[in-house]
Coordinates of C-alpha atoms in Angstrom, one line a residue:
Chain A
M178 CA 0.0 0.0 0.0
A179 CA 1.3 3.4 -0.9
Q180 CA 2.4 5.7 1.9
K181 CA -0.2 8.3 2.9
G182 CA 1.1 11.8 3.6
N183 CA 4.6 12.8 4.4
L184 CA 6.6 14.5 7.1
L185 CA 5.9 18.0 6.0
T186 CA 2.1 17.7 5.6
F187 CA -0.7 16.4 7.8
R188 CA -3.7 14.3 7.2
P189 CA -6.9 15.8 8.6
D190 CA -8.4 12.3 9.1
V191 CA -5.8 11.6 11.8
K192 CA -7.4 11.6 15.3
V193 CA -5.5 11.3 18.6
V194 CA -7.1 9.3 21.4
D195 CA -5.9 9.7 25.0
A196 CA -6.2 6.4 26.8
T197 CA -4.4 7.4 30.0
I198 CA -7.2 6.7 32.4
R199 CA -8.2 3.4 30.8
D200 CA -4.8 1.8 30.2
G201 CA -3.2 3.7 33.0
G202 CA -5.9 2.5 35.3
L203 CA -4.5 -1.0 34.8
V204 CA -1.4 0.3 36.7
N205 CA -3.3 1.7 39.8
D206 CA -6.6 -0.3 39.7
F207 CA -8.3 2.9 38.5
Y208 CA -7.7 4.9 41.7
F209 CA -7.1 8.3 40.1
S210 CA -7.9 11.4 42.1
D211 CA -10.6 13.6 40.7
E212 CA -8.0 16.3 40.4
F213 CA -5.8 14.1 38.2
V214 CA -8.7 13.3 35.9
T215 CA -9.9 16.9 35.7
N216 CA -6.4 18.1 34.9
L217 CA -6.1 15.5 32.2
Y218 CA -9.4 16.5 30.7
K219 CA -8.3 20.1 30.7
A220 CA -4.9 19.2 29.2
N221 CA -6.5 17.2 26.5
V222 CA -8.9 20.0 25.6
K223 CA -6.0 22.5 25.5
A224 CA -3.7 20.1 23.5
R225 CA -6.7 19.6 21.0
V226 CA -6.6 15.9 21.5
D227 CA -9.6 14.4 19.7
Y228 CA -10.8 11.8 22.1
M229 CA -10.3 11.1 25.8
E230 CA -11.1 7.6 26.9
F231 CA -12.3 7.3 30.5
G232 CA -12.1 3.8 31.9
Y233 CA -14.0 0.6 31.3
R234 CA -17.7 0.3 31.9
A235 CA -17.3 -3.0 33.9
D236 CA -20.2 -4.9 35.3
K237 CA -20.6 -4.1 39.0
E238 CA -22.1 -7.5 39.5
M239 CA -18.8 -9.1 38.3
F240 CA -16.3 -6.6 39.8
D241 CA -16.3 -5.4 43.4
T242 CA -16.6 -1.7 43.6
E243 CA -14.6 -1.8 46.8
S244 CA -11.6 -3.2 45.0
F245 CA -11.3 -0.7 42.1
G246 CA -11.4 3.0 41.6
K247 CA -14.5 4.4 39.9
W248 CA -13.0 4.5 36.4
K249 CA -13.2 0.7 36.3
F250 CA -16.9 1.4 35.9
S251 CA -17.0 4.9 34.4
S252 CA -20.6 5.7 35.0
D253 CA -22.2 8.5 33.0
E254 CA -22.6 10.4 36.3
D255 CA -18.9 10.1 37.2
I256 CA -17.9 11.2 33.8
R257 CA -20.3 14.1 33.9
S258 CA -18.8 15.2 37.3
I259 CA -15.5 15.8 35.4
V260 CA -16.7 17.1 32.0
G261 CA -20.1 18.7 32.9
D262 CA -21.8 19.1 29.5
N263 CA -18.4 18.9 27.8
N264 CA -18.9 21.9 25.6
T265 CA -15.6 21.3 23.9
E266 CA -14.3 19.7 20.8
L267 CA -12.9 16.8 22.8
K268 CA -15.0 13.7 22.4
I269 CA -15.5 11.2 25.3
A270 CA -14.9 7.4 25.0
I271 CA -15.2 4.5 27.3
M272 CA -14.2 0.8 26.8
A273 CA -16.6 -2.1 27.0
D274 CA -15.0 -5.5 27.4
V275 CA -16.7 -8.6 25.9
G276 CA -18.0 -10.7 28.8
R277 CA -17.3 -8.1 31.4
C278 CA -19.9 -5.4 30.6
N279 CA -23.6 -5.6 31.2
Y280 CA -24.1 -3.4 28.2
K281 CA -27.9 -3.9 27.7
E282 CA -28.4 -2.3 31.1
D283 CA -25.3 -0.2 31.8
I284 CA -25.0 1.5 28.4
H285 CA -27.8 4.0 28.1
E286 CA -29.1 6.0 25.2
S287 CA -26.3 8.3 23.9
S288 CA -28.7 11.2 24.2
E289 CA -28.6 10.7 27.9
S290 CA -24.9 10.2 28.2
P291 CA -21.7 12.3 28.0
V292 CA -20.1 9.5 26.1
D293 CA -19.6 9.8 22.3
L294 CA -17.6 6.6 21.5
I295 CA -17.9 3.1 22.8
R296 CA -14.8 1.0 22.2
V297 CA -15.6 -2.7 22.3
A298 CA -12.6 -4.9 23.2
T299 CA -12.6 -8.5 22.2
Y300 CA -10.5 -11.5 21.2
V301 CA -11.0 -13.1 17.8
N302 CA -12.9 -16.0 19.4
T303 CA -15.6 -13.8 20.9
M304 CA -16.4 -11.8 17.8
P305 CA -20.2 -12.7 17.8
A306 CA -20.5 -11.3 21.3
A307 CA -18.5 -8.2 20.3
L308 CA -20.8 -7.7 17.3
D309 CA -23.9 -7.8 19.5
M310 CA -22.3 -5.1 21.7
I311 CA -21.5 -3.0 18.7
E312 CA -25.0 -3.4 17.4
D313 CA -26.4 -2.4 20.7
A314 CA -24.2 0.7 21.1
H315 CA -24.8 1.7 17.5
M316 CA -28.6 1.5 18.0
K317 CA -28.3 3.6 21.1
G318 CA -26.7 6.3 19.0
Y319 CA -22.9 5.9 19.7
E320 CA -19.9 5.9 17.5
T321 CA -18.3 2.5 17.9
T322 CA -14.9 0.8 17.4
C323 CA -13.9 -2.8 17.8
N324 CA -10.5 -3.4 19.3
I325 CA -9.4 -6.9 18.5
M326 CA -6.8 -7.8 21.1
A327 CA -3.8 -10.1 21.1
I328 CA -3.6 -10.4 17.4
S329 CA 0.0 -11.5 17.6
N330 CA -1.3 -14.8 18.9
A331 CA -4.2 -15.1 16.4
K332 CA -4.1 -16.8 13.1
E333 CA -4.2 -14.6 10.0
S334 CA -7.3 -16.4 8.7
D335 CA -9.1 -15.8 12.0
I336 CA -8.2 -12.1 11.8
A337 CA -9.3 -11.9 8.2
A338 CA -12.7 -13.6 9.1
S339 CA -13.1 -11.2 12.0
L340 CA -12.4 -8.2 9.8
E341 CA -15.0 -9.3 7.3
M342 CA -17.6 -9.7 10.0
L343 CA -16.8 -6.2 11.3
G344 CA -16.8 -4.8 7.7
Q345 CA -20.4 -5.9 7.4
S346 CA -21.4 -4.6 10.9
P347 CA -22.4 -1.0 11.8
V348 CA -19.0 -0.5 13.6
D349 CA -17.3 2.8 12.7
G350 CA -13.7 1.9 13.3
I351 CA -11.5 -1.2 13.7
Y352 CA -8.4 -1.2 16.0
I353 CA -5.1 -2.9 15.6
V354 CA -4.1 -3.9 19.1
D355 CA -0.6 -5.1 19.9
S356 CA -1.5 -6.4 23.4
Y357 CA 1.9 -8.1 24.0
G358 CA 4.1 -5.4 22.5
S359 CA 5.6 -8.1 20.4
I360 CA 5.0 -6.7 16.9
Y361 CA 7.8 -5.2 14.8
P362 CA 7.3 -2.2 12.4
E363 CA 7.8 -4.4 9.4
Q364 CA 4.8 -6.5 10.6
I365 CA 2.7 -3.5 11.6
R366 CA 3.0 -2.3 8.0
T367 CA 1.6 -5.6 6.7
I368 CA -1.1 -5.7 9.3
S369 CA -2.0 -2.1 8.6
E370 CA -2.4 -3.0 5.0
Q371 CA -4.7 -5.9 5.8
Y372 CA -6.9 -3.7 8.0
M373 CA -6.8 -0.7 5.6
E374 CA -8.1 -2.9 2.8
I375 CA -11.2 -3.8 4.9
G376 CA -11.5 -0.2 6.0
E377 CA -11.5 1.1 2.4
K378 CA -13.9 -1.7 1.2
Y379 CA -16.4 -1.1 4.0
D380 CA -15.8 2.6 4.8
K381 CA -14.4 2.0 8.3
Y382 CA -11.6 3.9 9.8
I383 CA -8.6 2.0 11.3
G384 CA -6.9 2.7 14.6
I385 CA -3.9 1.4 16.5
H386 CA -3.2 0.7 20.2
A387 CA 0.4 -0.2 20.8
H388 CA 2.4 -1.4 23.8
N389 CA 6.0 -0.6 24.6
N390 CA 7.6 -3.9 25.6
Q391 CA 10.2 -3.6 22.9
Q392 CA 10.3 0.3 22.8
L393 CA 8.3 0.1 19.6
A394 CA 4.9 1.6 20.7
F395 CA 5.6 5.0 19.2
A396 CA 7.4 3.6 16.1
N397 CA 4.6 1.2 15.3
T398 CA 2.0 4.0 15.8
I399 CA 3.6 6.3 13.3
E400 CA 4.5 3.6 10.9
S401 CA 0.8 2.4 10.8
C402 CA -0.2 6.1 10.4
A403 CA 2.0 6.3 7.3
Q404 CA 0.0 3.4 5.9
G405 CA -3.3 5.2 6.4
V406 CA -4.3 4.2 10.0
S407 CA -5.9 7.3 11.4
Y408 CA -7.1 6.8 15.0
L409 CA -3.9 6.8 17.2
D410 CA -4.0 5.8 20.8
A411 CA -1.5 7.4 23.2
T412 CA -1.2 8.0 27.0
M413 CA 0.5 10.6 29.0
S414 CA 4.2 9.5 29.5
G415 CA 3.1 6.2 28.1
M416 CA 1.2 5.3 31.3
G417 CA -0.3 1.9 30.8
R418 CA -0.2 -1.7 31.7
G419 CA 3.3 -3.2 32.0
A420 CA 5.7 -1.4 29.6
G421 CA 2.9 1.1 28.8
N422 CA 1.7 2.6 25.6
C423 CA 2.7 5.1 22.9
P424 CA 3.6 8.3 24.8
M425 CA 1.4 11.3 24.0
E426 CA 4.4 13.6 24.2
L427 CA 6.1 11.8 21.4
L428 CA 3.0 11.5 19.2
L429 CA 2.0 15.1 19.5
G430 CA 5.7 16.1 18.8
F431 CA 5.5 14.1 15.6
L432 CA 2.1 15.1 14.2
K433 CA 2.2 18.1 11.9
N434 CA -1.4 19.2 12.2
P435 CA -1.0 22.7 13.7
K436 CA -4.0 22.3 15.9
Y437 CA -2.2 19.9 18.2
K438 CA -0.3 21.6 21.1
L439 CA 2.5 19.8 22.8
F440 CA 3.0 22.4 25.6
P441 CA -0.2 21.5 27.7
V442 CA 0.9 17.8 27.6
I443 CA 4.4 18.7 28.9
Q444 CA 2.7 20.8 31.6
F445 CA 0.4 18.0 32.5
I446 CA 3.3 15.5 32.8
E447 CA 5.2 17.9 35.0
N448 CA 2.3 18.6 37.4
N449 CA 0.5 15.3 37.4
I450 CA 2.7 12.4 36.1
V451 CA 5.9 13.3 38.0
P452 CA 4.0 13.3 41.4
L453 CA 2.3 10.0 40.4
K454 CA 5.7 8.4 39.7
E455 CA 7.2 9.8 42.8
S456 CA 4.3 8.2 44.8
G457 CA 5.5 4.8 43.6
M458 CA 3.5 4.1 40.5
E459 CA 5.6 2.1 38.0
W460 CA 5.2 1.5 34.3
G461 CA 7.4 1.6 31.2
Y462 CA 10.1 -0.5 29.5
D463 CA 12.1 -2.9 31.6
I464 CA 13.8 -6.3 31.0
P465 CA 10.9 -8.5 32.1
Y466 CA 8.5 -6.7 29.7
L467 CA 11.0 -7.0 26.9
L468 CA 11.2 -10.7 27.5
T469 CA 7.5 -11.4 27.5
G470 CA 7.2 -9.2 24.4
H471 CA 10.1 -10.9 22.7
L472 CA 8.4 -14.3 23.4
N473 CA 5.0 -13.0 22.4
Q474 CA 3.5 -13.8 25.8
H475 CA 0.9 -12.0 27.9
P476 CA 2.8 -9.6 30.2
R477 CA 1.2 -11.0 33.4
A478 CA 4.4 -12.8 34.5
A479 CA 6.4 -9.7 33.9
I480 CA 4.0 -7.5 35.8
A481 CA 4.1 -10.0 38.8
A482 CA 8.0 -10.0 38.6
M483 CA 8.1 -6.2 38.6
K484 CA 5.6 -5.9 41.5
E485 CA 7.9 -8.2 43.5
G486 CA 10.8 -6.0 42.6
R487 CA 12.6 -8.9 41.1
K488 CA 16.0 -8.1 39.5
D489 CA 17.0 -11.7 38.7
Y490 CA 16.3 -11.2 35.1
S491 CA 18.1 -14.3 33.9
G492 CA 16.1 -16.5 36.4
F493 CA 12.9 -14.8 35.2
Y494 CA 13.9 -15.5 31.6
K495 CA 14.5 -19.2 32.3
E496 CA 11.0 -19.4 34.0
I497 CA 9.1 -17.9 31.1
I498 CA 11.0 -19.8 28.4
D499 CA 9.8 -23.0 30.2
K500 CA 6.3 -21.7 29.9
D501 CA 6.7 -20.9 26.3
Chain B
M33 CA 15.3 0.3 -2.4
A34 CA 13.9 -3.1 -2.0
Q35 CA 13.8 -4.6 1.5
K36 CA 16.7 -7.0 2.2
G37 CA 15.8 -10.1 4.1
N38 CA 12.6 -10.8 6.1
L39 CA 11.6 -11.7 9.7
L40 CA 12.1 -15.4 9.3
T41 CA 15.6 -15.4 7.7
F42 CA 18.9 -13.7 8.6
R43 CA 21.5 -11.8 6.6
P44 CA 25.0 -13.1 7.4
D45 CA 26.4 -9.7 6.5
V46 CA 24.8 -8.2 9.6
K47 CA 27.3 -7.4 12.4
V48 CA 26.5 -6.3 15.9
V49 CA 28.8 -3.7 17.5
D50 CA 28.7 -3.2 21.3
A51 CA 29.4 0.5 22.0
T52 CA 28.6 0.3 25.8
I53 CA 32.1 1.5 27.0
R54 CA 32.4 4.3 24.4
D55 CA 28.9 5.8 24.4
G56 CA 28.2 4.7 28.0
G57 CA 31.5 6.4 29.0
L58 CA 29.9 9.7 28.2
V59 CA 27.6 9.0 31.2
N60 CA 30.3 8.3 33.7
D61 CA 33.4 10.1 32.3
F62 CA 34.7 6.6 31.4
Y63 CA 35.1 5.5 35.0
F64 CA 34.2 1.9 34.5
S65 CA 35.7 -0.7 36.9
D66 CA 38.0 -3.3 35.3
E67 CA 35.5 -5.9 36.5
F68 CA 32.7 -4.2 34.6
V69 CA 34.7 -4.1 31.4
T70 CA 36.0 -7.6 31.8
N71 CA 32.5 -8.9 32.4
L72 CA 31.2 -7.0 29.3
Y73 CA 34.0 -8.5 27.2
K74 CA 33.1 -12.0 28.4
A75 CA 29.4 -11.3 27.8
N76 CA 30.0 -10.1 24.3
V77 CA 32.1 -13.2 23.5
K78 CA 29.4 -15.4 24.8
A79 CA 26.6 -13.6 23.1
R80 CA 28.6 -13.8 19.8
V81 CA 28.5 -10.0 19.4
D82 CA 30.8 -9.2 16.4
Y83 CA 32.7 -6.1 17.7
M84 CA 33.2 -4.5 21.1
E85 CA 34.1 -0.8 21.1
F86 CA 36.3 0.3 23.9
G87 CA 36.5 4.0 24.4
Y88 CA 38.0 6.9 22.5
R89 CA 41.7 7.2 21.9
A90 CA 41.7 10.9 23.0
D91 CA 44.8 13.0 23.0
K92 CA 46.4 13.1 26.5
E93 CA 47.8 16.5 25.7
M94 CA 44.3 17.8 25.2
F95 CA 42.4 15.9 27.9
D96 CA 43.4 15.6 31.5
T97 CA 44.0 12.0 32.5
E98 CA 43.0 13.0 36.0
S99 CA 39.5 14.0 34.9
F100 CA 38.6 10.9 33.0
G101 CA 38.7 7.2 33.3
K102 CA 41.1 5.3 31.2
W103 CA 38.6 4.4 28.5
K104 CA 38.7 8.0 27.3
F105 CA 42.1 7.2 26.1
S106 CA 41.9 3.4 25.5
S107 CA 45.5 2.6 25.2
D108 CA 46.6 -0.6 23.6
E109 CA 48.0 -1.7 27.0
D110 CA 44.7 -1.0 28.8
I111 CA 42.8 -2.9 26.2
R112 CA 45.3 -5.8 26.4
S113 CA 44.9 -5.9 30.1
I114 CA 41.2 -6.9 29.5
V115 CA 41.4 -9.0 26.4
G116 CA 44.9 -10.5 26.5
D117 CA 45.6 -11.8 23.1
N118 CA 41.8 -11.8 22.4
N119 CA 41.8 -15.3 21.0
T120 CA 38.0 -15.0 20.3
E121 CA 35.8 -14.2 17.4
L122 CA 35.0 -10.8 18.9
K123 CA 36.8 -8.0 17.2
I124 CA 38.0 -4.9 19.1
A125 CA 37.2 -1.3 18.1
I126 CA 38.0 2.1 19.4
M127 CA 36.8 5.6 18.3
A128 CA 39.1 8.4 17.1
D129 CA 37.5 11.8 17.0
V130 CA 38.6 14.4 14.5
G131 CA 40.6 17.1 16.2
R132 CA 40.8 15.2 19.5
C133 CA 43.1 12.4 18.6
N134 CA 46.9 12.5 18.0
Y135 CA 46.5 9.6 15.6
K136 CA 49.9 9.9 13.9
E137 CA 51.5 9.1 17.3
D138 CA 48.9 7.4 19.4
I139 CA 47.6 4.9 16.8
H140 CA 50.3 2.3 16.3
E141 CA 50.7 -0.4 13.6
S142 CA 47.8 -2.8 13.8
S143 CA 50.2 -5.7 14.1
E144 CA 51.3 -4.3 17.5
S145 CA 47.7 -3.5 18.7
P146 CA 44.8 -5.6 20.0
V147 CA 42.5 -3.2 18.1
D148 CA 40.9 -4.4 14.8
L149 CA 38.7 -1.5 13.8
I150 CA 39.3 2.3 14.1
R151 CA 36.0 4.3 14.0
V152 CA 36.7 7.8 12.9
A153 CA 34.0 10.3 14.1
T154 CA 33.6 13.5 12.2
Y155 CA 31.1 16.3 11.3
V156 CA 30.6 17.0 7.6
N157 CA 32.7 20.1 7.8
T158 CA 35.8 18.2 8.9
M159 CA 35.8 15.6 6.2
P160 CA 39.3 16.3 4.9
A161 CA 40.7 15.7 8.4
A162 CA 38.7 12.6 8.8
L163 CA 40.0 11.3 5.5
D164 CA 43.6 11.8 6.6
M165 CA 42.9 9.8 9.8
I166 CA 41.2 7.0 7.7
E167 CA 44.2 6.9 5.4
D168 CA 46.6 6.8 8.3
A169 CA 44.7 4.0 10.1
H170 CA 44.2 2.1 6.8
M171 CA 48.0 2.3 6.1
K172 CA 48.7 1.0 9.6
G173 CA 46.6 -2.1 8.8
Y174 CA 43.2 -1.4 10.5
E175 CA 39.7 -1.9 9.3
T176 CA 38.1 1.6 9.4
T177 CA 34.7 3.2 9.5
C178 CA 33.8 6.9 9.2
N179 CA 30.9 8.0 11.5
I180 CA 29.4 11.2 10.2
M181 CA 27.8 12.8 13.2
A182 CA 24.8 15.1 13.5
I183 CA 23.5 14.5 10.0
S184 CA 20.0 15.8 11.0
N185 CA 21.6 19.3 11.0
A186 CA 23.6 18.9 7.8
K187 CA 22.5 19.7 4.3
E188 CA 21.7 16.8 2.0
S189 CA 24.2 18.1 -0.5
D190 CA 27.0 18.2 2.1
I191 CA 26.1 14.7 3.1
A192 CA 26.2 13.6 -0.5
A193 CA 29.5 15.2 -1.1
S194 CA 31.0 13.6 2.1
L195 CA 29.7 10.2 1.0
E196 CA 31.4 10.6 -2.4
M197 CA 34.7 11.5 -0.7
L198 CA 34.4 8.5 1.5
G199 CA 33.5 6.3 -1.4
Q200 CA 36.8 7.2 -3.1
S201 CA 38.7 6.7 0.2
P202 CA 40.1 3.4 1.6
V203 CA 37.4 3.4 4.4
D204 CA 35.7 0.1 4.8
G205 CA 32.4 1.3 6.3
I206 CA 30.3 4.4 6.6
Y207 CA 28.0 5.1 9.5
I208 CA 24.7 6.8 9.7
V209 CA 24.7 8.6 13.1
D210 CA 21.6 10.1 14.6
S211 CA 23.4 12.2 17.2
Y212 CA 20.3 14.1 18.4
G213 CA 17.8 11.3 18.3
S214 CA 15.7 13.4 16.1
I215 CA 15.2 11.2 13.0
Y216 CA 12.0 9.3 12.3
P217 CA 11.9 5.8 10.7
E218 CA 10.5 7.3 7.5
Q219 CA 13.6 9.5 7.3
I220 CA 16.0 6.7 8.2
R221 CA 14.7 4.7 5.3
T222 CA 15.5 7.5 2.9
I223 CA 18.9 8.1 4.5
S224 CA 19.7 4.4 4.4
E225 CA 18.9 4.4 0.7
Q226 CA 21.3 7.3 0.1
Y227 CA 24.1 5.6 2.1
M228 CA 23.4 2.2 0.5
E229 CA 23.7 3.6 -3.0
I230 CA 27.2 4.8 -2.2
G231 CA 28.0 1.6 -0.3
E232 CA 27.0 -0.5 -3.3
K233 CA 28.8 1.8 -5.8
Y234 CA 32.1 1.7 -3.9
D235 CA 31.9 -1.6 -2.0
K236 CA 31.6 -0.1 1.5
Y237 CA 29.4 -1.5 4.2
I238 CA 26.9 0.9 5.9
G239 CA 26.4 1.1 9.7
I240 CA 23.9 2.8 12.0
H241 CA 24.3 4.4 15.4
A242 CA 21.0 5.7 16.9
H243 CA 20.0 7.7 19.9
N244 CA 16.8 7.1 21.9
N245 CA 15.5 10.6 22.5
Q246 CA 12.2 9.8 20.8
Q247 CA 12.2 6.1 21.7
L248 CA 13.2 5.3 18.2
A249 CA 16.8 4.0 18.5
F250 CA 15.8 0.4 18.2
A251 CA 13.1 1.0 15.5
N252 CA 15.5 3.1 13.4
T253 CA 18.2 0.5 13.8
I254 CA 16.0 -2.4 12.5
E255 CA 14.4 -0.3 9.8
S256 CA 17.8 0.7 8.4
C257 CA 18.8 -3.0 8.7
A258 CA 15.8 -3.9 6.5
Q259 CA 17.2 -1.5 3.9
G260 CA 20.5 -3.2 3.8
V261 CA 22.5 -1.4 6.5
S262 CA 24.6 -4.1 8.1
Y263 CA 26.7 -2.8 11.0
L264 CA 24.4 -2.2 13.9
D265 CA 25.5 -0.4 17.1
A266 CA 23.9 -1.2 20.4
T267 CA 24.7 -0.8 24.1
M268 CA 23.8 -2.8 27.1
S269 CA 20.4 -1.5 28.4
G270 CA 20.9 1.3 26.0
M271 CA 23.6 2.9 28.1
G272 CA 24.8 6.0 26.4
R273 CA 24.8 9.8 26.4
G274 CA 21.5 11.4 27.4
A275 CA 18.6 9.2 26.2
G276 CA 21.1 6.4 25.3
N277 CA 21.3 4.1 22.4
C278 CA 19.7 1.1 20.8
P279 CA 19.5 -1.5 23.6
M280 CA 21.5 -4.6 22.9
E281 CA 18.8 -6.8 24.5
L282 CA 16.3 -5.6 22.0
L283 CA 18.6 -5.9 19.0
L284 CA 19.7 -9.5 19.9
G285 CA 16.1 -10.4 20.6
F286 CA 15.2 -9.3 17.1
L287 CA 18.1 -10.7 15.0
K288 CA 17.4 -14.2 13.6
N289 CA 21.0 -15.3 13.2
P290 CA 21.1 -18.3 15.5
K291 CA 24.7 -17.5 16.5
Y292 CA 23.5 -14.6 18.6
K293 CA 22.7 -15.4 22.2
L294 CA 20.4 -13.2 24.3
F295 CA 20.9 -14.9 27.6
P296 CA 24.5 -13.7 28.3
V297 CA 23.2 -10.2 27.7
I298 CA 20.4 -10.5 30.2
Q299 CA 22.9 -12.0 32.7
F300 CA 25.3 -9.1 32.1
I301 CA 22.5 -6.5 32.7
E302 CA 21.4 -8.3 35.9
N303 CA 24.9 -8.5 37.3
N304 CA 26.4 -5.3 36.1
I305 CA 23.9 -2.7 34.8
V306 CA 21.5 -3.0 37.6
P307 CA 24.2 -2.2 40.2
L308 CA 25.5 0.6 38.0
K309 CA 22.0 2.1 38.0
E310 CA 21.5 1.6 41.7
S311 CA 24.8 3.5 42.2
G312 CA 23.1 6.5 40.7
M313 CA 24.1 6.4 37.0
E314 CA 21.3 7.8 34.9
W315 CA 20.5 7.5 31.2
G316 CA 17.5 6.8 29.0
Y317 CA 14.4 8.4 27.7
D318 CA 13.0 11.4 29.7
I319 CA 11.1 14.5 28.8
P320 CA 14.1 16.9 28.4
Y321 CA 15.7 14.4 25.9
L322 CA 12.5 14.1 24.0
L323 CA 12.3 17.9 23.7
T324 CA 15.9 18.4 22.4
G325 CA 15.3 15.5 20.0
H326 CA 12.0 16.9 18.9
L327 CA 13.6 20.3 18.2
N328 CA 16.7 18.6 16.5
Q329 CA 19.1 20.1 19.1
H330 CA 22.2 18.8 20.7
P331 CA 21.2 17.1 24.0
R332 CA 23.6 19.2 26.1
A333 CA 20.9 21.4 27.6
A334 CA 18.8 18.3 28.4
I335 CA 21.8 16.5 30.0
A336 CA 22.5 19.6 32.2
A337 CA 18.8 19.7 33.2
M338 CA 18.8 16.1 34.1
K339 CA 22.0 16.4 36.2
E340 CA 20.4 19.2 38.1
G341 CA 17.4 17.0 38.7
R342 CA 15.1 19.5 37.1
K343 CA 11.5 18.4 36.8
D344 CA 10.1 21.8 35.5
Y345 CA 9.7 20.4 32.1
S346 CA 7.5 23.2 30.8
G347 CA 10.1 25.8 32.0
F348 CA 12.9 23.8 30.3
Y349 CA 10.8 23.6 27.1
K350 CA 10.4 27.4 27.0
E351 CA 14.1 27.9 27.5
I352 CA 15.2 25.6 24.6
I353 CA 12.5 26.9 22.3
D354 CA 14.0 30.4 22.8
K355 CA 17.4 29.0 21.8
D356 CA 16.0 27.3 18.7

């Protein structure tokens, strides 16, 4: 596929999606202060970010509200307490996980909600359930995306079948998700091409959500963008599960659309991320994350090793190779 | 230029160059313990890395030997005290900086030296001096490379002229050097193409030395490799000036040549890099480095800010924009 755009121009179809609360919430069990979330909202508005994802809308029957901060559930009321009527250009997103969201009841008509975009997260083997959620959200008036997770462990034929199903659904956008941070730029270009073909055939936009296990989250994001992918996920200082995500400060530094402002992002990091890190929150590239990424494994073993403060990297390596 | 190789094969022309002592020495003024350097040498031999760069061969008349560790000067004797007769497949490199090396006197006949490769570092405006150093080292029997620094601030026509001069010289290899960590993968592909054309015309190999200001050191290294670049610099845990370099652990995880072994690298990091970091040595991606990289500036202001422990990122940003 021919490259779209170049380094001196910008593509107006590109949208930046801040996923700090949702993916960052996997670091701190969604216990963000209201001040942090309000400051993030204001920074995103100032930086002219296109979407801000709050957390998951998890089912309160399945997950104990005492064990998680409120952004695990992201009720319309809690979002409204931050954004009011959201009289800004910033759109609001939440994520709904297949099998973990009571969407029929917990997702209300969009006319009654501050949310604009419902992002449905699924694995290839739960596509029918994802399609039902997409249909439901679409009927309720939302923009929708489908985020197919862990594609590095899925067969190309299953991905192709899933993309065809989505092409024929009312979904607005389809996301490439590198859950394990195991995908190289060379592969991201091929995958982007595959997704873009479906996108062009069925008039869906394509997005990317990358992880930084091999320090490739930013590289993969901008490489897929050059292939025509247009919804780009990023988080402040890369805050996100394990090795984290594509850092917003790198992405906005790269994008040439003059509407985007880097300065509010740098200010937000200075005033909100630095204190969070100083309070002991940890994320970002480290050897255990590299190793699970390299071996194309879920990062859970690496997350556990980091939580225990393990530095016996070679012992950890031997353990996870045995599990491979 | 067509892609060379793919992700399931390997190119036997690819060589890995460990630059931990030389670029890492810019972090600690070259004060490495003999134990660290010996362990690094052993790890490189075990990992089947192709070259290990010791430090610079700086002129002792210009630089105070009391102010730097010995690897600022990397005498043949000091190298021999680590490698003995180096009866291994690992080749030994040092760097000689234009204007900072008394090469006529301090670089001896290769038959009397443990060094295999002299890497001549220059800016485009000192090419004639670099060529004299290359000629000198070549006549003394060394393999040579020319590392043209700071190309992101040089004109394409000057780079083209420099490459032509090098093509007609006895140099064996020419390095792409992203000194400021400001180059994107899209640009690295174009630059690689330009260097590869000269390399193919004059039978020189092409190398890459990347910096990590925008978390692109690894991505740029493997992208240039896919274009035919074959000498790949890396350092243990990315240790190097400012934001550091392409991490060896990522590079060896990527390369498919079965001779390369990741495990000794992970062991070296565990036993030698972790204690070094715990002793207070700092390098790697941080906001000030991102900002100088983003603005295509030398990292010196960012290094100073990091040394002072500054966290007022937005104030730093305003300062360096004023200097831009």
